[in-house]
Structures are given as C-alpha cells and as structure tokens.
mmCIF file of C-alpha atoms and ligand atoms in Angstrom:
data_model
loop_
_atom_site.group_PDB
_atom_site.id
_atom_site.type_symbol
_atom_site.label_atom_id
_atom_site.label_comp_id
_atom_site.label_asym_id
_atom_site.label_seq_id
_atom_site.Cartn_x
_atom_site.Cartn_y
_atom_site.Cartn_z
ATOM 1 C CA UNK A 313 -4.127 -5.474 23.191
ATOM 2 C CA UNK A 314 -1.187 -5.567 20.815
ATOM 3 C CA UNK A 315 0.128 -2.285 19.531
ATOM 4 C CA UNK A 316 3.340 -0.807 18.211
ATOM 5 C CA UNK A 317 4.885 2.379 19.498
ATOM 6 C CA UNK A 318 7.999 4.481 19.140
ATOM 7 C CA UNK A 319 9.808 4.655 22.446
ATOM 8 C CA UNK A 320 12.375 7.312 21.482
ATOM 9 C CA UNK A 321 12.733 9.853 18.673
ATOM 10 C CA UNK A 322 15.545 7.937 16.992
ATOM 11 C CA UNK A 323 14.019 6.331 13.956
ATOM 12 C CA UNK A 324 12.694 2.931 13.045
ATOM 13 C CA UNK A 325 14.974 1.106 15.521
ATOM 14 C CA UNK A 326 12.878 2.590 18.318
ATOM 15 C CA UNK A 327 9.675 0.918 17.093
ATOM 16 C CA UNK A 328 8.590 -1.754 19.604
ATOM 17 C CA UNK A 329 5.622 -4.066 20.034
ATOM 18 C CA UNK A 330 3.745 -3.480 23.281
ATOM 19 C CA UNK A 331 0.674 -4.623 25.161
ATOM 20 C CA UNK A 332 -0.973 -1.381 26.211
ATOM 21 C CA UNK A 333 -4.347 -2.700 27.351
ATOM 22 C CA UNK A 334 -7.752 -1.779 25.917
ATOM 23 C CA UNK A 335 -8.763 1.869 26.494
ATOM 24 C CA UNK A 336 -11.919 2.547 28.528
ATOM 25 C CA UNK A 337 -14.955 3.429 26.378
ATOM 26 C CA UNK A 338 -16.611 6.793 27.136
ATOM 27 C CA UNK A 339 -20.202 7.672 26.187
ATOM 28 C CA UNK A 340 -19.113 9.434 22.943
ATOM 29 C CA UNK A 341 -16.586 6.767 21.975
ATOM 30 C CA UNK A 342 -16.433 4.090 19.302
ATOM 31 C CA UNK A 343 -14.191 1.038 19.676
ATOM 32 C CA UNK A 344 -12.885 -0.371 16.395
ATOM 33 C CA UNK A 345 -11.252 -3.705 15.719
ATOM 34 C CA UNK A 346 -8.537 -2.551 13.324
ATOM 35 C CA UNK A 347 -7.932 -4.642 10.186
ATOM 36 C CA UNK A 348 -5.690 -2.504 8.007
ATOM 37 C CA UNK A 349 -3.465 0.560 8.032
ATOM 38 C CA UNK A 350 -1.646 2.585 5.406
ATOM 39 C CA UNK A 351 1.604 4.498 5.599
ATOM 40 C CA UNK A 352 2.228 8.043 4.445
ATOM 41 C CA UNK A 353 5.462 9.886 3.758
ATOM 42 C CA UNK A 354 4.756 11.811 6.961
ATOM 43 C CA UNK A 355 5.023 8.563 8.957
ATOM 44 C CA UNK A 356 8.678 8.338 7.915
ATOM 45 C CA UNK A 357 9.316 11.861 9.123
ATOM 46 C CA UNK A 358 7.676 11.594 12.546
ATOM 47 C CA UNK A 359 10.019 8.939 14.029
ATOM 48 C CA UNK A 360 13.084 10.081 12.081
ATOM 49 C CA UNK A 361 12.835 13.679 13.284
ATOM 50 C CA UNK A 362 12.214 14.945 9.743
ATOM 51 C CA UNK A 363 8.842 16.452 10.614
ATOM 52 C CA UNK A 364 8.392 19.626 12.615
ATOM 53 C CA UNK A 365 8.498 18.419 16.209
ATOM 54 C CA UNK A 366 6.596 20.904 18.216
ATOM 55 C CA UNK A 367 3.848 20.472 20.721
ATOM 56 C CA UNK A 368 1.188 21.424 18.234
ATOM 57 C CA UNK A 369 2.033 18.867 15.572
ATOM 58 C CA UNK A 370 4.068 15.973 17.003
ATOM 59 C CA UNK A 371 4.377 15.128 20.660
ATOM 60 C CA UNK A 372 7.320 13.343 22.244
ATOM 61 C CA UNK A 373 7.429 9.530 22.414
ATOM 62 C CA UNK A 374 6.186 7.090 23.471
ATOM 63 C CA UNK A 375 3.890 7.465 20.505
ATOM 64 C CA UNK A 376 1.704 4.971 18.650
ATOM 65 C CA UNK A 377 2.279 5.828 14.975
ATOM 66 C CA UNK A 378 0.094 6.224 11.878
ATOM 67 C CA UNK A 379 -2.934 8.344 11.130
ATOM 68 C CA UNK A 380 -4.551 5.932 8.723
ATOM 69 C CA UNK A 381 -6.484 2.829 9.620
ATOM 70 C CA UNK A 382 -9.707 0.976 8.950
ATOM 71 C CA UNK A 383 -11.669 -1.759 10.660
ATOM 72 C CA UNK A 384 -14.991 -2.819 12.127
ATOM 73 C CA UNK A 385 -16.899 -1.183 14.964
ATOM 74 C CA UNK A 386 -17.165 -3.576 17.929
ATOM 75 C CA UNK A 387 -18.592 -1.343 20.681
ATOM 76 C CA UNK A 388 -20.182 2.102 20.931
ATOM 77 C CA UNK A 389 -20.767 4.422 23.895
ATOM 78 C CA UNK A 390 -24.259 5.343 25.107
ATOM 79 C CA UNK A 391 -24.248 8.767 23.347
ATOM 80 C CA UNK A 392 -23.047 7.505 19.948
ATOM 81 C CA UNK A 393 -25.623 8.113 17.225
ATOM 82 C CA UNK A 394 -23.742 7.578 13.958
ATOM 83 C CA UNK A 395 -22.234 4.111 14.321
ATOM 84 C CA UNK A 396 -23.254 0.611 15.359
ATOM 85 C CA UNK A 397 -21.309 -2.622 15.838
ATOM 86 C CA UNK A 398 -20.481 -4.148 12.474
ATOM 87 C CA UNK A 399 -19.993 -0.842 10.641
ATOM 88 C CA UNK A 400 -16.871 -0.590 8.467
ATOM 89 C CA UNK A 401 -15.042 2.639 9.300
ATOM 90 C CA UNK A 402 -11.833 4.587 8.689
ATOM 91 C CA UNK A 403 -10.012 6.977 11.008
ATOM 92 C CA UNK A 404 -9.958 10.760 10.526
ATOM 93 C CA UNK A 405 -6.445 12.264 10.331
ATOM 94 C CA UNK A 406 -7.444 15.090 12.729
ATOM 95 C CA UNK A 407 -9.644 13.710 15.498
ATOM 96 C CA UNK A 408 -11.044 17.170 16.212
ATOM 97 C CA UNK A 409 -11.451 18.788 12.767
ATOM 98 C CA UNK A 410 -15.056 17.987 12.032
ATOM 99 C CA UNK A 411 -16.114 20.817 9.747
ATOM 100 C CA UNK A 412 -15.394 24.354 8.535
ATOM 101 C CA UNK A 413 -11.972 25.893 7.951
ATOM 102 C CA UNK A 414 -8.913 24.552 9.750
ATOM 103 C CA UNK A 415 -8.239 26.096 13.184
ATOM 104 C CA UNK A 416 -5.123 26.107 15.280
ATOM 105 C CA UNK A 417 -6.949 24.153 17.975
ATOM 106 C CA UNK A 418 -7.266 21.048 15.773
ATOM 107 C CA UNK A 419 -3.589 20.739 14.806
ATOM 108 C CA UNK A 420 -2.623 18.853 17.949
ATOM 109 C CA UNK A 421 -5.311 16.243 17.315
ATOM 110 C CA UNK A 422 -3.519 14.557 14.392
ATOM 111 C CA UNK A 423 -3.363 10.795 14.969
ATOM 112 C CA UNK A 424 0.200 9.519 15.135
ATOM 113 C CA UNK A 425 1.356 13.123 15.739
ATOM 114 C CA UNK A 426 -0.100 15.055 18.650
ATOM 115 C CA UNK A 427 -2.152 12.016 19.677
ATOM 116 C CA UNK A 428 -1.454 8.295 19.674
ATOM 117 C CA UNK A 429 -2.130 6.851 16.245
ATOM 118 C CA UNK A 430 -3.897 3.838 14.844
ATOM 119 C CA UNK A 431 -1.284 1.052 14.761
ATOM 120 C CA UNK A 432 -3.029 -1.086 17.389
ATOM 121 C CA UNK A 433 -5.397 -4.063 17.354
ATOM 122 C CA UNK A 434 -8.203 -1.911 18.714
ATOM 123 C CA UNK A 435 -8.563 1.872 18.676
ATOM 124 C CA UNK A 436 -11.011 4.008 20.660
ATOM 125 C CA UNK A 437 -11.879 7.491 19.371
ATOM 126 C CA UNK A 438 -14.934 9.701 19.775
ATOM 127 C CA UNK A 439 -17.392 9.253 16.927
ATOM 128 C CA UNK A 440 -16.125 12.503 15.346
ATOM 129 C CA UNK A 441 -12.807 10.660 14.801
ATOM 130 C CA UNK A 442 -14.314 8.072 12.427
ATOM 131 C CA UNK A 443 -16.128 8.025 9.091
ATOM 132 C CA UNK A 444 -18.011 5.174 7.453
ATOM 133 C CA UNK A 445 -15.831 3.512 4.832
ATOM 134 C CA UNK A 446 -17.019 3.623 1.208
ATOM 135 C CA UNK A 447 -19.300 0.627 0.746
ATOM 136 C CA UNK A 448 -17.361 -0.863 -2.174
ATOM 137 C CA UNK A 449 -13.948 -0.842 -0.464
ATOM 138 C CA UNK A 450 -12.060 -3.516 1.444
ATOM 139 C CA UNK A 451 -10.551 -2.612 4.831
ATOM 140 C CA UNK A 452 -7.166 -2.347 3.076
ATOM 141 C CA UNK A 453 -8.511 0.121 0.526
ATOM 142 C CA UNK A 454 -10.380 2.200 3.120
ATOM 143 C CA UNK A 455 -7.171 2.400 5.172
ATOM 144 C CA UNK A 456 -5.557 4.319 2.296
ATOM 145 C CA UNK A 457 -7.957 7.249 2.535
ATOM 146 C CA UNK A 458 -7.535 9.315 5.741
ATOM 147 C CA UNK A 459 -4.360 11.240 4.878
ATOM 148 C CA UNK A 460 -3.389 10.939 1.192
ATOM 149 C CA UNK A 461 -6.858 10.836 -0.334
ATOM 150 C CA UNK A 462 -8.396 13.562 1.841
ATOM 151 C CA UNK A 463 -5.387 15.800 1.141
ATOM 152 C CA UNK A 464 -5.696 15.289 -2.608
ATOM 153 C CA UNK A 465 -9.450 15.882 -2.381
ATOM 154 C CA UNK A 466 -9.076 19.129 -0.444
ATOM 155 C CA UNK A 467 -6.460 20.371 -2.917
ATOM 156 C CA UNK A 468 -8.593 19.526 -5.953
ATOM 157 C CA UNK A 469 -11.839 20.896 -4.559
ATOM 158 C CA UNK A 470 -10.320 24.080 -3.114
ATOM 159 C CA UNK A 471 -9.044 24.796 -6.647
ATOM 160 C CA UNK A 472 -12.593 24.399 -8.020
ATOM 161 C CA UNK A 473 -12.149 21.008 -9.661
ATOM 162 C CA UNK A 474 -14.659 20.575 -12.486
ATOM 163 C CA UNK A 475 -15.075 18.733 -15.756
ATOM 164 C CA UNK A 476 -12.732 19.954 -18.445
ATOM 165 C CA UNK A 477 -10.133 21.363 -16.036
ATOM 166 C CA UNK A 478 -6.496 20.414 -16.485
ATOM 167 C CA UNK A 479 -4.712 19.060 -13.396
ATOM 168 C CA UNK A 480 -1.010 18.318 -12.931
ATOM 169 C CA UNK A 481 0.083 15.818 -10.239
ATOM 170 C CA UNK A 482 3.748 15.281 -9.347
ATOM 171 C CA UNK A 483 5.118 11.750 -8.886
ATOM 172 C CA UNK A 484 3.198 8.547 -8.307
ATOM 173 C CA UNK A 485 3.020 8.358 -4.508
ATOM 174 C CA UNK A 486 -0.169 8.099 -2.483
ATOM 175 C CA UNK A 487 -1.391 11.702 -2.766
ATOM 176 C CA UNK A 488 -0.705 12.087 -6.484
ATOM 177 C CA UNK A 489 -2.188 8.788 -7.636
ATOM 178 C CA UNK A 490 -5.352 9.428 -5.624
ATOM 179 C CA UNK A 491 -5.510 12.940 -7.076
ATOM 180 C CA UNK A 492 -5.234 11.425 -10.554
ATOM 181 C CA UNK A 493 -8.073 8.992 -9.866
ATOM 182 C CA UNK A 494 -10.397 11.575 -8.319
ATOM 183 C CA UNK A 495 -9.708 14.229 -10.947
ATOM 184 C CA UNK A 496 -10.502 11.713 -13.699
ATOM 185 C CA UNK A 497 -13.828 10.833 -12.052
ATOM 186 C CA UNK A 498 -14.649 14.555 -12.067
ATOM 187 C CA UNK A 499 -13.981 14.734 -15.822
ATOM 188 C CA UNK A 500 -10.658 16.567 -15.669
ATOM 189 C CA UNK A 501 -7.690 16.184 -18.021
ATOM 190 C CA UNK A 502 -4.808 14.935 -15.879
ATOM 191 C CA UNK A 503 -1.041 15.040 -16.404
ATOM 192 C CA UNK A 504 1.274 13.187 -14.056
ATOM 193 C CA UNK A 505 5.049 13.001 -13.689
ATOM 194 C CA UNK A 506 7.294 10.195 -12.458
ATOM 195 C CA UNK A 507 10.922 9.106 -12.372
ATOM 196 C CA UNK A 508 9.830 5.742 -13.795
ATOM 197 C CA UNK A 509 8.408 4.883 -17.229
ATOM 198 C CA UNK A 510 6.865 1.748 -15.770
ATOM 199 C CA UNK A 511 4.964 3.797 -13.193
ATOM 200 C CA UNK A 512 3.873 6.224 -15.918
ATOM 201 C CA UNK A 513 2.438 3.280 -17.849
ATOM 202 C CA UNK A 514 0.436 2.316 -14.745
ATOM 203 C CA UNK A 515 -0.749 5.925 -14.429
ATOM 204 C CA UNK A 516 -1.953 5.856 -18.035
ATOM 205 C CA UNK A 517 -3.950 2.712 -17.229
ATOM 206 C CA UNK A 518 -5.622 4.698 -14.428
ATOM 207 C CA UNK A 519 -6.591 7.377 -16.940
ATOM 208 C CA UNK A 520 -3.679 9.849 -17.054
ATOM 209 C CA UNK A 521 -4.003 11.834 -20.274
ATOM 210 C CA UNK A 522 -0.328 12.713 -20.532
ATOM 211 C CA UNK A 523 2.740 11.565 -18.617
ATOM 212 C CA UNK A 524 6.217 13.052 -18.219
ATOM 213 C CA UNK A 525 9.355 11.397 -16.890
ATOM 214 C CA UNK A 526 10.844 14.166 -14.729
ATOM 215 C CA UNK A 527 14.279 12.499 -14.681
ATOM 216 C CA UNK A 528 14.460 12.413 -18.481
ATOM 217 C CA UNK A 529 12.878 15.869 -18.699
ATOM 218 C CA UNK A 530 14.145 18.007 -15.831
ATOM 219 C CA UNK A 531 12.441 20.937 -17.610
ATOM 220 C CA UNK A 532 9.082 19.186 -17.300
ATOM 221 C CA UNK A 533 7.269 22.510 -16.858
ATOM 222 C CA UNK A 534 8.023 23.221 -20.529
ATOM 223 C CA UNK A 535 6.468 19.911 -21.527
ATOM 224 C CA UNK A 536 3.366 20.878 -19.543
ATOM 225 C CA UNK A 537 3.175 24.195 -21.374
ATOM 226 C CA UNK A 538 3.509 22.406 -24.723
ATOM 227 C CA UNK A 539 0.702 20.040 -23.764
ATOM 228 C CA UNK A 540 -1.534 23.028 -23.006
ATOM 229 C CA UNK A 541 -0.679 25.137 -26.081
ATOM 230 C CA UNK A 542 1.402 27.446 -23.915
ATOM 231 C CA UNK A 543 -1.436 28.162 -21.487
ATOM 232 C CA UNK A 544 -0.533 26.045 -18.448
ATOM 233 C CA UNK A 545 -2.689 23.836 -16.235
ATOM 234 C CA UNK A 546 -5.573 25.021 -14.081
ATOM 235 C CA UNK A 547 -4.129 23.475 -10.944
ATOM 236 C CA UNK A 548 -1.133 21.595 -9.590
ATOM 237 C CA UNK A 549 -1.042 19.037 -6.781
ATOM 238 C CA UNK A 550 2.389 20.207 -5.552
ATOM 239 C CA UNK A 551 4.005 17.479 -3.446
ATOM 240 C CA UNK A 552 7.626 18.199 -4.352
ATOM 241 C CA UNK A 553 8.240 21.254 -2.192
ATOM 242 C CA UNK A 554 11.208 23.584 -2.491
ATOM 243 C CA UNK A 555 12.785 21.797 -5.469
ATOM 244 C CA UNK A 556 9.676 21.780 -7.667
ATOM 245 C CA UNK A 557 7.625 24.800 -6.606
ATOM 246 C CA UNK A 558 8.979 27.260 -9.125
ATOM 247 C CA UNK A 559 8.456 24.783 -11.972
ATOM 248 C CA UNK A 560 4.929 24.081 -10.771
ATOM 249 C CA UNK A 561 4.136 27.802 -10.812
ATOM 250 C CA UNK A 562 5.563 28.125 -14.339
ATOM 251 C CA UNK A 563 3.393 25.185 -15.448
ATOM 252 C CA UNK A 564 0.226 26.877 -14.146
ATOM 253 C CA UNK A 565 -2.058 29.103 -16.219
ATOM 254 C CA UNK A 566 -2.712 32.752 -15.426
ATOM 255 C CA UNK A 567 -5.122 32.752 -12.491
ATOM 256 C CA UNK A 568 -4.566 29.051 -11.728
ATOM 257 C CA UNK A 569 -3.858 27.397 -8.377
ATOM 258 C CA UNK A 570 -0.917 25.517 -6.899
ATOM 259 C CA UNK A 571 -1.873 23.448 -3.862
ATOM 260 C CA UNK A 572 1.158 23.365 -1.566
ATOM 261 C CA UNK A 573 1.095 19.880 -0.101
ATOM 262 C CA UNK A 574 4.441 18.143 0.052
ATOM 263 C CA UNK A 575 8.102 18.450 0.854
ATOM 264 C CA UNK A 576 9.560 15.495 -1.069
ATOM 265 C CA UNK A 577 12.532 17.584 -2.268
ATOM 266 C CA UNK A 578 12.859 19.480 1.015
ATOM 267 C CA UNK A 579 11.312 22.396 2.839
ATOM 268 C CA UNK A 580 13.800 25.161 2.131
ATOM 269 C CA UNK A 581 15.139 26.640 -1.090
ATOM 270 C CA UNK A 582 15.140 29.763 -3.191
ATOM 271 C CA UNK A 583 12.398 30.401 -5.683
ATOM 272 C CA UNK A 584 11.517 33.345 -7.846
ATOM 273 C CA UNK A 585 8.142 34.754 -6.841
ATOM 274 C CA UNK A 586 7.729 36.818 -10.001
ATOM 275 C CA UNK A 587 6.028 34.010 -11.968
ATOM 276 C CA UNK A 588 3.383 33.633 -9.282
ATOM 277 C CA UNK A 589 2.808 37.386 -9.133
ATOM 278 C CA UNK A 590 2.633 38.094 -12.868
ATOM 279 C CA UNK A 591 0.457 35.049 -13.504
ATOM 280 C CA UNK A 592 -1.702 35.840 -10.440
ATOM 281 C CA UNK A 593 -1.338 32.232 -9.303
ATOM 282 C CA UNK A 594 -2.965 31.235 -6.017
ATOM 283 C CA UNK A 595 -0.577 29.341 -3.718
ATOM 284 C CA UNK A 596 -2.668 27.513 -1.163
ATOM 285 C CA UNK A 597 -1.319 25.507 1.773
ATOM 286 C CA UNK A 598 -3.247 22.295 2.327
ATOM 287 C CA UNK A 599 -3.179 20.302 5.577
ATOM 288 C CA UNK A 600 -5.091 17.049 4.983
ATOM 289 C CA UNK A 601 -8.744 17.930 5.624
ATOM 290 C CA UNK A 602 -11.793 17.769 7.837
ATOM 291 C CA UNK A 603 -14.206 14.947 8.581
ATOM 292 C CA UNK A 604 -16.776 16.773 6.449
ATOM 293 C CA UNK A 605 -14.352 16.741 3.483
ATOM 294 C CA UNK A 606 -13.634 13.042 4.093
ATOM 295 C CA UNK A 607 -17.351 12.224 4.008
ATOM 296 C CA UNK A 608 -17.921 14.253 0.828
ATOM 297 C CA UNK A 609 -14.940 12.550 -0.806
ATOM 298 C CA UNK A 610 -16.268 9.110 0.106
ATOM 299 C CA UNK A 611 -19.536 9.893 -1.678
ATOM 300 C CA UNK A 612 -17.562 10.815 -4.804
ATOM 301 C CA UNK A 613 -15.454 7.646 -4.549
ATOM 302 C CA UNK A 614 -18.608 5.534 -4.263
ATOM 303 C CA UNK A 615 -20.232 7.185 -7.275
ATOM 304 C CA UNK A 616 -17.033 6.838 -9.312
ATOM 305 C CA UNK A 617 -16.385 3.338 -7.930
ATOM 306 C CA UNK A 618 -12.778 4.365 -7.331
ATOM 307 C CA UNK A 619 -10.443 2.360 -5.088
ATOM 308 C CA UNK A 620 -6.876 3.310 -4.206
ATOM 309 C CA UNK A 621 -4.150 1.192 -5.824
ATOM 310 C CA UNK A 622 -2.261 -0.816 -3.197
ATOM 311 C CA UNK A 623 1.359 -1.425 -4.113
ATOM 312 C CA UNK A 624 2.206 -3.961 -1.421
ATOM 313 C CA UNK A 625 0.730 -5.342 1.799
ATOM 314 C CA UNK A 626 2.658 -6.260 4.964
ATOM 315 C CA UNK A 627 1.507 -8.212 8.046
ATOM 316 C CA UNK A 628 0.661 -6.570 11.382
ATOM 317 C CA UNK A 629 1.635 -9.801 13.180
ATOM 318 C CA UNK A 630 5.410 -9.382 13.023
ATOM 319 C CA UNK A 631 7.494 -6.335 13.849
ATOM 320 C CA UNK A 632 9.866 -7.202 11.002
ATOM 321 C CA UNK A 633 6.934 -7.003 8.591
ATOM 322 C CA UNK A 634 5.783 -3.693 10.066
ATOM 323 C CA UNK A 635 9.297 -2.289 9.764
ATOM 324 C CA UNK A 636 9.396 -3.719 6.244
ATOM 325 C CA UNK A 637 6.393 -1.562 5.350
ATOM 326 C CA UNK A 638 8.260 1.553 6.505
ATOM 327 C CA UNK A 639 11.370 0.510 4.559
ATOM 328 C CA UNK A 640 9.314 -0.152 1.447
ATOM 329 C CA UNK A 641 7.810 3.340 1.642
ATOM 330 C CA UNK A 642 11.231 4.831 2.215
ATOM 331 C CA UNK A 643 12.590 2.996 -0.860
ATOM 332 C CA UNK A 644 10.022 4.904 -2.977
ATOM 333 C CA UNK A 645 9.623 2.097 -5.504
ATOM 334 C CA UNK A 646 5.912 1.989 -4.716
ATOM 335 C CA UNK A 647 3.043 3.162 -6.909
ATOM 336 C CA UNK A 648 0.126 4.399 -4.832
ATOM 337 C CA UNK A 649 -0.166 3.066 -1.280
ATOM 338 C CA UNK A 650 1.723 0.778 1.125
ATOM 339 C CA UNK A 651 -0.535 -1.158 3.503
ATOM 340 C CA UNK A 652 -0.274 -3.207 6.717
ATOM 341 C CA UNK A 653 -2.966 -5.842 7.242
ATOM 342 C CA UNK A 654 -4.127 -7.915 10.201
ATOM 343 C CA UNK A 655 -5.232 -11.468 9.474
HETATM 344 N N1 NAP B 1054 0.021 18.808 3.423
HETATM 345 C C1 NAP B 1054 -0.562 17.663 3.769
HETATM 346 O O1 NAP B 1054 -1.574 17.637 4.456
HETATM 347 C C2 NAP B 1054 0.025 16.387 3.285
HETATM 348 C C3 NAP B 1054 -0.723 15.199 3.304
HETATM 349 C C4 NAP B 1054 -0.166 14.047 2.732
HETATM 350 C C5 NAP B 1054 1.108 14.103 2.213
HETATM 351 N N2 NAP B 1054 1.801 15.256 2.269
HETATM 352 C C6 NAP B 1054 3.130 15.351 1.698
HETATM 353 O O2 NAP B 1054 3.027 15.103 0.304
HETATM 354 C C7 NAP B 1054 4.172 14.415 -0.145
HETATM 355 C C8 NAP B 1054 3.755 13.109 -0.789
HETATM 356 O O3 NAP B 1054 3.224 12.274 0.215
HETATM 357 P P1 NAP B 1054 2.868 10.761 -0.132
HETATM 358 O O4 NAP B 1054 2.427 10.132 1.141
HETATM 359 O O5 NAP B 1054 2.017 10.727 -1.349
HETATM 360 O O6 NAP B 1054 4.344 10.258 -0.487
HETATM 361 P P2 NAP B 1054 4.852 8.894 -1.108
HETATM 362 O O7 NAP B 1054 3.717 7.961 -1.355
HETATM 363 O O8 NAP B 1054 5.959 8.428 -0.254
HETATM 364 O O9 NAP B 1054 5.393 9.405 -2.531
HETATM 365 C C9 NAP B 1054 6.702 9.178 -2.914
HETATM 366 C C10 NAP B 1054 6.809 9.484 -4.408
HETATM 367 O O10 NAP B 1054 6.981 10.877 -4.629
HETATM 368 C C11 NAP B 1054 7.576 11.057 -5.894
HETATM 369 N N3 NAP B 1054 8.640 12.059 -5.887
HETATM 370 C C12 NAP B 1054 9.761 12.113 -5.151
HETATM 371 N N4 NAP B 1054 10.516 13.162 -5.513
HETATM 372 C C13 NAP B 1054 9.846 13.783 -6.513
HETATM 373 C C14 NAP B 1054 10.096 14.908 -7.341
HETATM 374 N N5 NAP B 1054 11.213 15.628 -7.226
HETATM 375 N N6 NAP B 1054 9.184 15.247 -8.280
HETATM 376 C C15 NAP B 1054 8.058 14.546 -8.423
HETATM 377 N N7 NAP B 1054 7.774 13.452 -7.687
HETATM 378 C C16 NAP B 1054 8.656 13.089 -6.752
HETATM 379 C C17 NAP B 1054 8.181 9.726 -6.306
HETATM 380 O O11 NAP B 1054 7.359 9.255 -7.366
HETATM 381 P P3 NAP B 1054 8.002 8.497 -8.641
HETATM 382 O O12 NAP B 1054 8.593 7.232 -8.081
HETATM 383 O O13 NAP B 1054 6.838 8.296 -9.531
HETATM 384 O O14 NAP B 1054 9.042 9.400 -9.217
HETATM 385 C C18 NAP B 1054 8.034 8.877 -5.045
HETATM 386 O O15 NAP B 1054 7.834 7.535 -5.326
HETATM 387 C C19 NAP B 1054 5.077 14.256 1.071
HETATM 388 O O16 NAP B 1054 5.989 15.319 1.140
HETATM 389 C C20 NAP B 1054 4.117 14.346 2.237
HETATM 390 O O17 NAP B 1054 4.714 14.783 3.421
HETATM 391 C C21 NAP B 1054 1.294 16.396 2.787
#
C-alpha cells in the first residue's frame, strides 16, 4: 500500500513515498480506500517544527502526515454498525474525540500529529474515527472538512451563531472561507478581510456582506466599527494570532466572543487586555472539534447545499505533486482549500 511519511523532523525534504503494507482490520475497524486529502496550515508546521512538538500533540517521525481525507469504505470489522462497504466517508481530526467537551486524553489522537495521518492509499481507523460525507459532496470536497470546517463550525456555534448576528473572519484561508459560507447559511452578516482585492471579490461572490483589505487598511478594526455603527461584531473567527488579537478584540461588541483559532502572525506578542475586560469579551480557545460536531455540521452543509471552494488540486501519484501541494499552501496565494487527489 502506497503512503507518504516524514522520516525526520526536518521539513518537506524528509517526505518520502513508502510501501507500509495494509493494516490488519480489527472488529471495530473500517478500512477506507482514500480518494482525496486536503492540507491545513498545521500540516506545514508539523514537519517544519513550527508546531508544538510534545508527546501529547505531535509524535516523533516516522509519521504519515495529514488529518484530512475522504474516500470509500471497502471493508468493515464484525462489530461495526455505522458503516458498510460503498459508503463515502471523511476522517475525524481527533480519532478519539467522539462527543462532549474536549479532554486531555483525546489530544494525542490527532491524525497526522500524535497518530499516523491519512496520506495513504488505504486507511484503517475504528468507526469512531470516520463520519459519513455530506451526500452532495465529491471526495475532494469532503476531504476539506475534518480540520478547517469543523474548527470554523465549533467557533461559530460556541459563540451562539444565529440569524442576524454579525461575524468577522480574518483572511481567506480554509478556516475563514468555510466560516464565511456556514455563517451565511445561518443567516448571519459576514465581514471578511484579505491582503488581496481579487480574493475579496471571490468572498463577495460567496456572500460576504463587507470586505476589508487588511494591507491597505492596517487599522481594519476601525473599518469594522464603522460598518457596525460603532458597536462591533458579535463574534470573530480569529486565525491571525498574536499580531491580530488586540484588533479583533477592539472590533468585537460589548459581550461578544473572539474564537482563538490560529497563529498565522505568530504565537507570542504583547497585547493590551483592557479592551477585552472593559468590553466583557469572551476569548475562547478552539481546537478543531468532536465527531458529534462534525456530524452536526454535515447536516447543516447538506441543508445549505454548501461545498468548500477548492483552490487547486494536486496528484497523489507523484511525490513532486504532493510536495507541490505543500508549497502551494505555503505560498498562501490560495483561496479556500488545497487538495490532493488519487485517480
Ligand atoms: N485551533 C484549531 O483547531 C485550528 C484548526 C485549523 C486551523 N487553525 C489555525 O488557523 C489558521 C488558519 O488555518 P488555515 O488552514 O485556514 O490556513 P490557510 O488556509 O493556510 O490560510 C492562509 C491565509 O491566512 C490569511 N492570513 C495570513 N496572515 C494574515 C493576517 N495577518 N490577517 C488576516 N489574514 C491573514 C491569508 O489570507 P489572504 O491571502 O486572504 O490575506 C492567507 O492566505 C492557522 O494558524 C492554523 O494553524 C487552528
């Protein structure tokens, strides 16, 4: 069985093709013929050492990368009740976070982190590690959901997403574009920022109500306040990290929520906490989500007939193509998701 794995923690050069053999199927297990994968910003950090490397989150190589994949069930164990051969499925980011609040015990079960990931022709996981893909999606589209979409969903829902709310999403990467799409389906008013006017135009086509170029307007939080008559937004999908957090808080209404999701500008930096205190803003850390959240999100995506925008697709068949997918993500010219596909 063809797979790719990182042999050393020294970046993309250490990615190699390998034949690791098909895993044995246990009674609870589901074997999936993988057809598509998507990359997340986190997948750049894991092999480059830019992601916290501790035993809980990322184990040492050799490591099969990626949390996100989709394909078709080809074999199920004797105790499997939820899946049958032929089902279209997607992987769960945390194999062991089925339901309820996050617990320390599940952190080591992140695919492509504490456990081998999905970048293989066939993947075996217990049935709790899979969800049925939304019926209207291709394998490529379903492969975009496990990390970025579930994260955006948890952030939106934890901040009580409802019709009429105002949501701010930063940038046009995977998490933010999916947040835009899902918030629009829920009837929210959505603002989104980008460094690119062309990407902002694409965001408007997906329903963004207002767009701000954060390069042209480094004081974008003021623009957000103007757009809300000085009130601020109900919630922010905060993917920027240290460099944007203070602005996100200032752009949030009294009593609103900032979902702390990303570290695109870095993990460390000074910020003034007074805005969060005086505006009684909730700062909530979000770590992807559970299988239960994934399933609930899929129902919403089916009702809204939403599919993630795929920027570019690369082939699983050649290591140069697979590395090309990583490089494309790193270049950050993408809008939405970067996908690898198997013919
Ligand atoms: N906590 C979690 O569970 C979780 C889950 C998923 C992702 N994340 C994190 O969330 C972040 C986004 O992940 P992703 O996979 O969506 O990344 P991605 O697809 O690689 O997004 C990259 C985009 O982010 C935007 N960006 C970069 N710097 C920015 C800034 N200063 N202000 C606003 N936007 C900026 C750029 O958009 P433009 O080109 O439009 O400017 C860039 O193209 C990453 O830090 C990732 O680690 C966290």
